[in-house]
PDB file of C-alpha atoms in Angstrom:
ATOM      1  CA  UNK T   1      15.101-118.356   0.736  1.00 59.00           C
ATOM      2  CA  UNK T   2      14.293-117.009  -2.704  1.00 54.00           C
ATOM      3  CA  UNK T   3      13.040-119.000  -5.639  1.00 54.00           C
ATOM      4  CA  UNK T   4      13.067-118.402  -9.371  1.00 50.00           C
ATOM      5  CA  UNK T   5      10.779-120.454 -11.552  1.00 44.00           C
ATOM      6  CA  UNK T   6      11.820-119.943 -15.158  1.00 39.00           C
ATOM      7  CA  UNK T   7      10.815-123.037 -17.036  1.00 37.00           C
ATOM      8  CA  UNK T   8      11.042-121.230 -20.365  1.00 32.00           C
ATOM      9  CA  UNK T   9      14.663-120.303 -19.666  1.00 36.00           C
ATOM     10  CA  UNK T  10      15.883-123.853 -19.401  1.00 36.00           C
ATOM     11  CA  UNK T  11      16.369-124.362 -23.118  1.00 34.00           C
ATOM     12  CA  UNK T  12      19.672-123.918 -24.869  1.00 36.00           C
ATOM     13  CA  UNK T  13      21.746-125.359 -22.041  1.00 39.00           C
ATOM     14  CA  UNK T  14      21.141-122.482 -19.660  1.00 43.00           C
ATOM     15  CA  UNK T  15      20.289-122.834 -15.994  1.00 46.00           C
ATOM     16  CA  UNK T  16      17.395-120.580 -14.958  1.00 43.00           C
ATOM     17  CA  UNK T  17      18.710-117.517 -13.186  1.00 41.00           C
ATOM     18  CA  UNK T  18      22.265-118.392 -14.187  1.00 41.00           C
ATOM     19  CA  UNK T  19      23.418-114.805 -14.448  1.00 36.00           C
ATOM     20  CA  UNK T  20      26.520-115.610 -12.406  1.00 37.00           C
ATOM     21  CA  UNK T  21      27.903-117.824 -15.168  1.00 39.00           C
ATOM     22  CA  UNK T  22      31.607-118.465 -14.817  1.00 42.00           C
ATOM     23  CA  UNK T  23      31.671-117.538 -11.133  1.00 76.00           C
ATOM     24  CA  UNK T  24      29.614-120.318  -9.595  1.00 90.00           C
ATOM     25  CA  UNK T  25      31.188-123.521  -8.319  1.00 94.00           C
ATOM     26  CA  UNK T  26      29.121-126.605  -9.165  1.00 96.00           C
ATOM     27  CA  UNK T  27      29.370-130.035  -7.570  1.00 96.00           C
ATOM     28  CA  UNK T  28      28.277-133.496  -8.672  1.00 97.00           C
ATOM     29  CA  UNK T  29      29.089-136.989  -7.513  1.00 97.00           C
ATOM     30  CA  UNK T  30      27.933-140.374  -6.384  1.00 96.00           C
ATOM     31  CA  UNK T  31      24.654-140.607  -4.488  1.00 94.00           C
ATOM     32  CA  UNK T  32      25.437-143.934  -2.822  1.00 94.00           C
ATOM     33  CA  UNK T  33      28.011-142.783  -0.289  1.00 95.00           C
ATOM     34  CA  UNK T  34      28.292-144.622   3.018  1.00 94.00           C
ATOM     35  CA  UNK T  35      27.691-142.463   6.133  1.00 93.00           C
ATOM     36  CA  UNK T  36      31.434-142.439   6.876  1.00 94.00           C
ATOM     37  CA  UNK T  37      32.257-141.453   3.298  1.00 95.00           C
ATOM     38  CA  UNK T  38      29.638-138.704   3.394  1.00 95.00           C
ATOM     39  CA  UNK T  39      31.574-137.140   6.277  1.00 95.00           C
ATOM     40  CA  UNK T  40      34.924-137.611   4.509  1.00 96.00           C
ATOM     41  CA  UNK T  41      33.644-136.011   1.300  1.00 96.00           C
ATOM     42  CA  UNK T  42      32.047-133.159   3.234  1.00 96.00           C
ATOM     43  CA  UNK T  43      35.386-132.371   4.889  1.00 96.00           C
ATOM     44  CA  UNK T  44      37.205-132.590   1.542  1.00 96.00           C
ATOM     45  CA  UNK T  45      34.693-130.274  -0.131  1.00 95.00           C
ATOM     46  CA  UNK T  46      35.028-127.810   2.753  1.00 95.00           C
ATOM     47  CA  UNK T  47      38.815-127.788   2.438  1.00 94.00           C
ATOM     48  CA  UNK T  48      38.590-127.144  -1.315  1.00 93.00           C
ATOM     49  CA  UNK T  49      36.111-124.283  -0.865  1.00 92.00           C
ATOM     50  CA  UNK T  50      38.183-122.628   1.839  1.00 89.00           C
ATOM     51  CA  UNK T  51      41.354-122.977  -0.235  1.00 89.00           C
ATOM     52  CA  UNK T  52      39.565-121.571  -3.280  1.00 86.00           C
ATOM     53  CA  UNK T  53      38.304-118.621  -1.226  1.00 77.00           C
ATOM     54  CA  UNK T  54      41.890-117.616  -0.475  1.00 75.00           C
ATOM     55  CA  UNK T  55      42.705-117.314  -4.190  1.00 71.00           C
ATOM     56  CA  UNK T  56      39.632-115.656  -5.643  1.00 66.00           C
ATOM     57  CA  UNK T  57      36.626-113.701  -4.431  1.00 67.00           C
ATOM     58  CA  UNK T  58      34.182-116.274  -3.053  1.00 64.00           C
ATOM     59  CA  UNK T  59      31.216-116.814  -5.343  1.00 78.00           C
ATOM     60  CA  UNK T  60      28.054-118.884  -4.876  1.00 89.00           C
ATOM     61  CA  UNK T  61      28.148-122.649  -4.997  1.00 93.00           C
ATOM     62  CA  UNK T  62      25.510-124.745  -6.717  1.00 96.00           C
ATOM     63  CA  UNK T  63      24.189-128.283  -6.503  1.00 97.00           C
ATOM     64  CA  UNK T  64      21.208-130.266  -7.754  1.00 96.00           C
ATOM     65  CA  UNK T  65      18.962-131.381  -4.915  1.00 95.00           C
ATOM     66  CA  UNK T  66      19.734-134.975  -3.920  1.00 94.00           C
ATOM     67  CA  UNK T  67      21.400-137.415  -1.563  1.00 95.00           C
ATOM     68  CA  UNK T  68      25.075-138.321  -1.324  1.00 95.00           C
ATOM     69  CA  UNK T  69      27.596-135.911  -2.834  1.00 96.00           C
ATOM     70  CA  UNK T  70      25.100-133.019  -3.242  1.00 96.00           C
ATOM     71  CA  UNK T  71      24.309-133.135   0.480  1.00 96.00           C
ATOM     72  CA  UNK T  72      28.002-133.285   1.409  1.00 96.00           C
ATOM     73  CA  UNK T  73      28.644-130.244  -0.801  1.00 96.00           C
ATOM     74  CA  UNK T  74      25.703-128.322   0.646  1.00 96.00           C
ATOM     75  CA  UNK T  75      26.916-128.962   4.178  1.00 96.00           C
ATOM     76  CA  UNK T  76      30.459-127.918   3.252  1.00 96.00           C
ATOM     77  CA  UNK T  77      29.224-124.722   1.621  1.00 94.00           C
ATOM     78  CA  UNK T  78      27.219-123.828   4.717  1.00 93.00           C
ATOM     79  CA  UNK T  79      30.146-124.406   7.072  1.00 93.00           C
ATOM     80  CA  UNK T  80      32.458-122.430   4.774  1.00 90.00           C
ATOM     81  CA  UNK T  81      30.082-119.471   4.732  1.00 89.00           C
ATOM     82  CA  UNK T  82      29.533-119.716   0.992  1.00 90.00           C
ATOM     83  CA  UNK T  83      26.217-118.771  -0.589  1.00 92.00           C
ATOM     84  CA  UNK T  84      24.446-122.022  -1.531  1.00 96.00           C
ATOM     85  CA  UNK T  85      22.140-122.434  -4.531  1.00 96.00           C
ATOM     86  CA  UNK T  86      20.090-125.629  -4.814  1.00 97.00           C
ATOM     87  CA  UNK T  87      18.371-126.678  -8.040  1.00 96.00           C
ATOM     88  CA  UNK T  88      14.865-127.973  -7.339  1.00 95.00           C
ATOM     89  CA  UNK T  89      12.953-130.135  -9.871  1.00 96.00           C
ATOM     90  CA  UNK T  90       9.671-128.820 -11.220  1.00 95.00           C
ATOM     91  CA  UNK T  91       6.848-130.113 -13.385  1.00 91.00           C
ATOM     92  CA  UNK T  92       4.709-127.516 -15.155  1.00 88.00           C
ATOM     93  CA  UNK T  93       6.173-124.840 -12.907  1.00 86.00           C
ATOM     94  CA  UNK T  94       5.326-126.671  -9.659  1.00 91.00           C
ATOM     95  CA  UNK T  95       8.051-128.185  -7.427  1.00 92.00           C
ATOM     96  CA  UNK T  96       8.178-131.956  -7.931  1.00 94.00           C
ATOM     97  CA  UNK T  97       8.329-134.493  -5.118  1.00 93.00           C
ATOM     98  CA  UNK T  98      11.871-135.929  -4.822  1.00 92.00           C
ATOM     99  CA  UNK T  99      12.311-139.704  -4.953  1.00 93.00           C
ATOM    100  CA  UNK T 100      12.035-141.348  -1.531  1.00 93.00           C
ATOM    101  CA  UNK T 101      15.802-141.949  -1.427  1.00 91.00           C
ATOM    102  CA  UNK T 102      16.425-138.187  -1.717  1.00 94.00           C
ATOM    103  CA  UNK T 103      13.779-136.770   0.615  1.00 94.00           C
ATOM    104  CA  UNK T 104      15.790-136.580   3.844  1.00 95.00           C
ATOM    105  CA  UNK T 105      18.713-134.975   2.007  1.00 95.00           C
ATOM    106  CA  UNK T 106      16.383-132.619   0.127  1.00 95.00           C
ATOM    107  CA  UNK T 107      14.865-131.384   3.376  1.00 95.00           C
ATOM    108  CA  UNK T 108      18.290-130.633   4.830  1.00 96.00           C
ATOM    109  CA  UNK T 109      19.489-128.905   1.659  1.00 96.00           C
ATOM    110  CA  UNK T 110      16.417-126.669   1.624  1.00 94.00           C
ATOM    111  CA  UNK T 111      17.197-125.715   5.214  1.00 95.00           C
ATOM    112  CA  UNK T 112      20.798-124.862   4.310  1.00 95.00           C
ATOM    113  CA  UNK T 113      20.258-123.097   0.998  1.00 94.00           C
ATOM    114  CA  UNK T 114      20.253-119.361   0.386  1.00 94.00           C
ATOM    115  CA  UNK T 115      18.470-119.687  -2.936  1.00 94.00           C
ATOM    116  CA  UNK T 116      16.474-122.439  -4.627  1.00 94.00           C
ATOM    117  CA  UNK T 117      16.248-122.368  -8.401  1.00 94.00           C
ATOM    118  CA  UNK T 118      13.309-124.171  -9.940  1.00 94.00           C
ATOM    119  CA  UNK T 119      14.450-126.221 -12.906  1.00 94.00           C
ATOM    120  CA  UNK T 120      12.183-128.379 -15.102  1.00 95.00           C
ATOM    121  CA  UNK T 121      13.381-131.977 -14.948  1.00 96.00           C
ATOM    122  CA  UNK T 122      12.080-135.333 -13.733  1.00 96.00           C
ATOM    123  CA  UNK T 123      13.901-136.388 -10.529  1.00 95.00           C
ATOM    124  CA  UNK T 124      12.832-139.998 -11.121  1.00 94.00           C
ATOM    125  CA  UNK T 125      14.387-140.199 -14.605  1.00 95.00           C
ATOM    126  CA  UNK T 126      18.163-140.676 -14.880  1.00 94.00           C
ATOM    127  CA  UNK T 127      18.625-138.960 -18.242  1.00 95.00           C
ATOM    128  CA  UNK T 128      16.528-135.993 -17.128  1.00 96.00           C
ATOM    129  CA  UNK T 129      18.706-135.605 -14.020  1.00 96.00           C
ATOM    130  CA  UNK T 130      21.849-135.830 -16.158  1.00 97.00           C
ATOM    131  CA  UNK T 131      20.486-133.074 -18.401  1.00 97.00           C
ATOM    132  CA  UNK T 132      19.852-130.872 -15.347  1.00 97.00           C
ATOM    133  CA  UNK T 133      23.410-131.468 -14.144  1.00 97.00           C
ATOM    134  CA  UNK T 134      24.786-130.597 -17.590  1.00 97.00           C
ATOM    135  CA  UNK T 135      22.915-127.284 -17.577  1.00 96.00           C
ATOM    136  CA  UNK T 136      24.237-126.532 -14.103  1.00 96.00           C
ATOM    137  CA  UNK T 137      27.812-127.362 -15.119  1.00 96.00           C
ATOM    138  CA  UNK T 138      27.594-125.344 -18.351  1.00 95.00           C
ATOM    139  CA  UNK T 139      27.183-122.079 -16.410  1.00 92.00           C
ATOM    140  CA  UNK T 140      29.802-122.791 -13.742  1.00 93.00           C
ATOM    141  CA  UNK T 141      33.418-121.733 -13.531  1.00 92.00           C
ATOM    142  CA  UNK T 142      34.603-124.835 -11.666  1.00 94.00           C
ATOM    143  CA  UNK T 143      33.294-128.351 -11.113  1.00 96.00           C
ATOM    144  CA  UNK T 144      34.015-130.333  -7.949  1.00 96.00           C
ATOM    145  CA  UNK T 145      33.260-134.022  -8.435  1.00 97.00           C
ATOM    146  CA  UNK T 146      33.033-136.696  -5.753  1.00 97.00           C
ATOM    147  CA  UNK T 147      34.121-139.499  -8.079  1.00 97.00           C
ATOM    148  CA  UNK T 148      35.833-142.818  -7.457  1.00 97.00           C
ATOM    149  CA  UNK T 149      37.000-143.091 -11.070  1.00 96.00           C
ATOM    150  CA  UNK T 150      34.427-145.688 -12.095  1.00 96.00           C
ATOM    151  CA  UNK T 151      32.653-145.389 -15.478  1.00 96.00           C
ATOM    152  CA  UNK T 152      29.094-144.173 -15.791  1.00 95.00           C
ATOM    153  CA  UNK T 153      26.392-146.829 -15.756  1.00 93.00           C
ATOM    154  CA  UNK T 154      22.633-147.105 -15.855  1.00 88.00           C
ATOM    155  CA  UNK T 155      22.265-145.390 -12.478  1.00 87.00           C
ATOM    156  CA  UNK T 156      25.304-143.142 -11.973  1.00 94.00           C
ATOM    157  CA  UNK T 157      26.606-140.588 -14.494  1.00 96.00           C
ATOM    158  CA  UNK T 158      29.477-138.960 -12.598  1.00 97.00           C
ATOM    159  CA  UNK T 159      32.125-140.050 -15.119  1.00 97.00           C
ATOM    160  CA  UNK T 160      30.041-138.607 -17.959  1.00 97.00           C
ATOM    161  CA  UNK T 161      29.608-135.286 -16.149  1.00 98.00           C
ATOM    162  CA  UNK T 162      33.350-134.979 -15.513  1.00 98.00           C
ATOM    163  CA  UNK T 163      33.983-135.600 -19.218  1.00 98.00           C
ATOM    164  CA  UNK T 164      31.233-133.142 -20.142  1.00 98.00           C
ATOM    165  CA  UNK T 165      32.867-130.365 -18.105  1.00 97.00           C
ATOM    166  CA  UNK T 166      36.372-131.047 -19.393  1.00 97.00           C
ATOM    167  CA  UNK T 167      35.169-131.086 -22.998  1.00 98.00           C
ATOM    168  CA  UNK T 168      33.871-127.542 -22.466  1.00 96.00           C
ATOM    169  CA  UNK T 169      37.050-126.251 -20.874  1.00 96.00           C
ATOM    170  CA  UNK T 170      35.542-126.056 -17.380  1.00 95.00           C
ATOM    171  CA  UNK T 171      38.152-126.838 -14.700  1.00 94.00           C
ATOM    172  CA  UNK T 172      37.447-130.016 -12.746  1.00 96.00           C
ATOM    173  CA  UNK T 173      38.752-131.045  -9.319  1.00 95.00           C
ATOM    174  CA  UNK T 174      38.175-134.638  -8.260  1.00 97.00           C
ATOM    175  CA  UNK T 175      37.330-135.219  -4.595  1.00 95.00           C
ATOM    176  CA  UNK T 176      37.693-138.811  -3.375  1.00 97.00           C
ATOM    177  CA  UNK T 177      39.408-138.961   0.029  1.00 96.00           C
ATOM    178  CA  UNK T 178      41.440-141.939   1.202  1.00 95.00           C
ATOM    179  CA  UNK T 179      39.132-144.510   2.753  1.00 94.00           C
ATOM    180  CA  UNK T 180      36.065-143.317   0.853  1.00 95.00           C
ATOM    181  CA  UNK T 181      33.719-145.992  -0.421  1.00 94.00           C
ATOM    182  CA  UNK T 182      30.291-146.398  -1.925  1.00 94.00           C
ATOM    183  CA  UNK T 183      27.471-148.259  -0.243  1.00 86.00           C
ATOM    184  CA  UNK T 184      24.659-150.470  -1.409  1.00 72.00           C
ATOM    185  CA  UNK T 185      20.981-149.699  -1.029  1.00 55.00           C
ATOM    186  CA  UNK T 186      19.450-146.648   0.640  1.00 54.00           C
ATOM    187  CA  UNK T 187      20.733-145.171   3.884  1.00 54.00           C
ATOM    188  CA  UNK T 188      19.603-142.233   5.984  1.00 53.00           C
ATOM    189  CA  UNK T 189      22.251-139.478   5.842  1.00 60.00           C
ATOM    190  CA  UNK T 190      24.338-139.244   8.995  1.00 63.00           C
ATOM    191  CA  UNK T 191      24.558-135.842  10.723  1.00 66.00           C
ATOM    192  CA  UNK T 192      27.121-133.424   9.377  1.00 66.00           C
ATOM    193  CA  UNK T 193      30.658-133.913  10.620  1.00 58.00           C
ATOM    194  CA  UNK T 194      31.004-130.161  11.053  1.00 57.00           C
ATOM    195  CA  UNK T 195      27.565-129.161  12.386  1.00 46.00           C
ATOM    196  CA  UNK T 196      25.821-130.043  15.653  1.00 44.00           C
ATOM    197  CA  UNK T 197      23.712-133.196  15.409  1.00 41.00           C
ATOM    198  CA  UNK T 198      20.547-131.110  15.315  1.00 43.00           C
ATOM    199  CA  UNK T 199      21.813-129.011  12.408  1.00 44.00           C
ATOM    200  CA  UNK T 200      22.054-125.208  12.422  1.00 41.00           C
ATOM    201  CA  UNK T 201      20.643-123.478  15.486  1.00 37.00           C
ATOM    202  CA  UNK T 202      18.377-121.487  13.179  1.00 37.00           C
ATOM    203  CA  UNK T 203      17.548-122.025   9.513  1.00 36.00           C
ATOM    204  CA  UNK T 204      19.494-119.531   7.382  1.00 38.00           C
ATOM    205  CA  UNK T 205      17.543-116.828   5.590  1.00 41.00           C
ATOM    206  CA  UNK T 206      17.122-118.873   2.464  1.00 41.00           C
ATOM    207  CA  UNK T 207      15.127-117.478  -0.443  1.00 43.00           C
ATOM    208  CA  UNK T 208      13.232-119.027  -3.308  1.00 42.00           C
ATOM    209  CA  UNK T 209      13.890-117.062  -6.512  1.00 41.00           C
TER     210      UNK T 209
END
């Protein structure tokens, strides 16, 4: 795993290390997915990535560290053999502790990722997380969104992020499989539908950069 800490490069709507602008696939979506929906969304993300790889040269895929849709996307990227980039929150250049609800997912994403990018934002503050997602989307060439069509509210900003991407001419594909639903409260992520219950046999050679 490589890591890049470039707090000074986060201004102006740019993701640190975002030299692959226009080629990265970003993903956002609801965090409160039920275990069954997590598996459904993972499979849908995997199908989209594999289909995309048949049309264009596969590029890296990127997600902000967190539970729900980000974890489903990270798992799908790993199974599809795509290079995974995970955005990690920092404070004064030091990685920040994720909220309790995100810690299990964050640990798995760090095990799956090829590269972690350190980005200054507060993982406990909704608007700060939205700003980090906007910077990620702004440098991507495609956004995949696990979205049930509901409007943004005080906790979830998926609708806003879809609108943000479309307003900037970034293609958006909505992923919400039949039977998908959102849960209530915090749940421990179920094992991947496509990986053994114990996860990968060996952690991939991820790098912090």
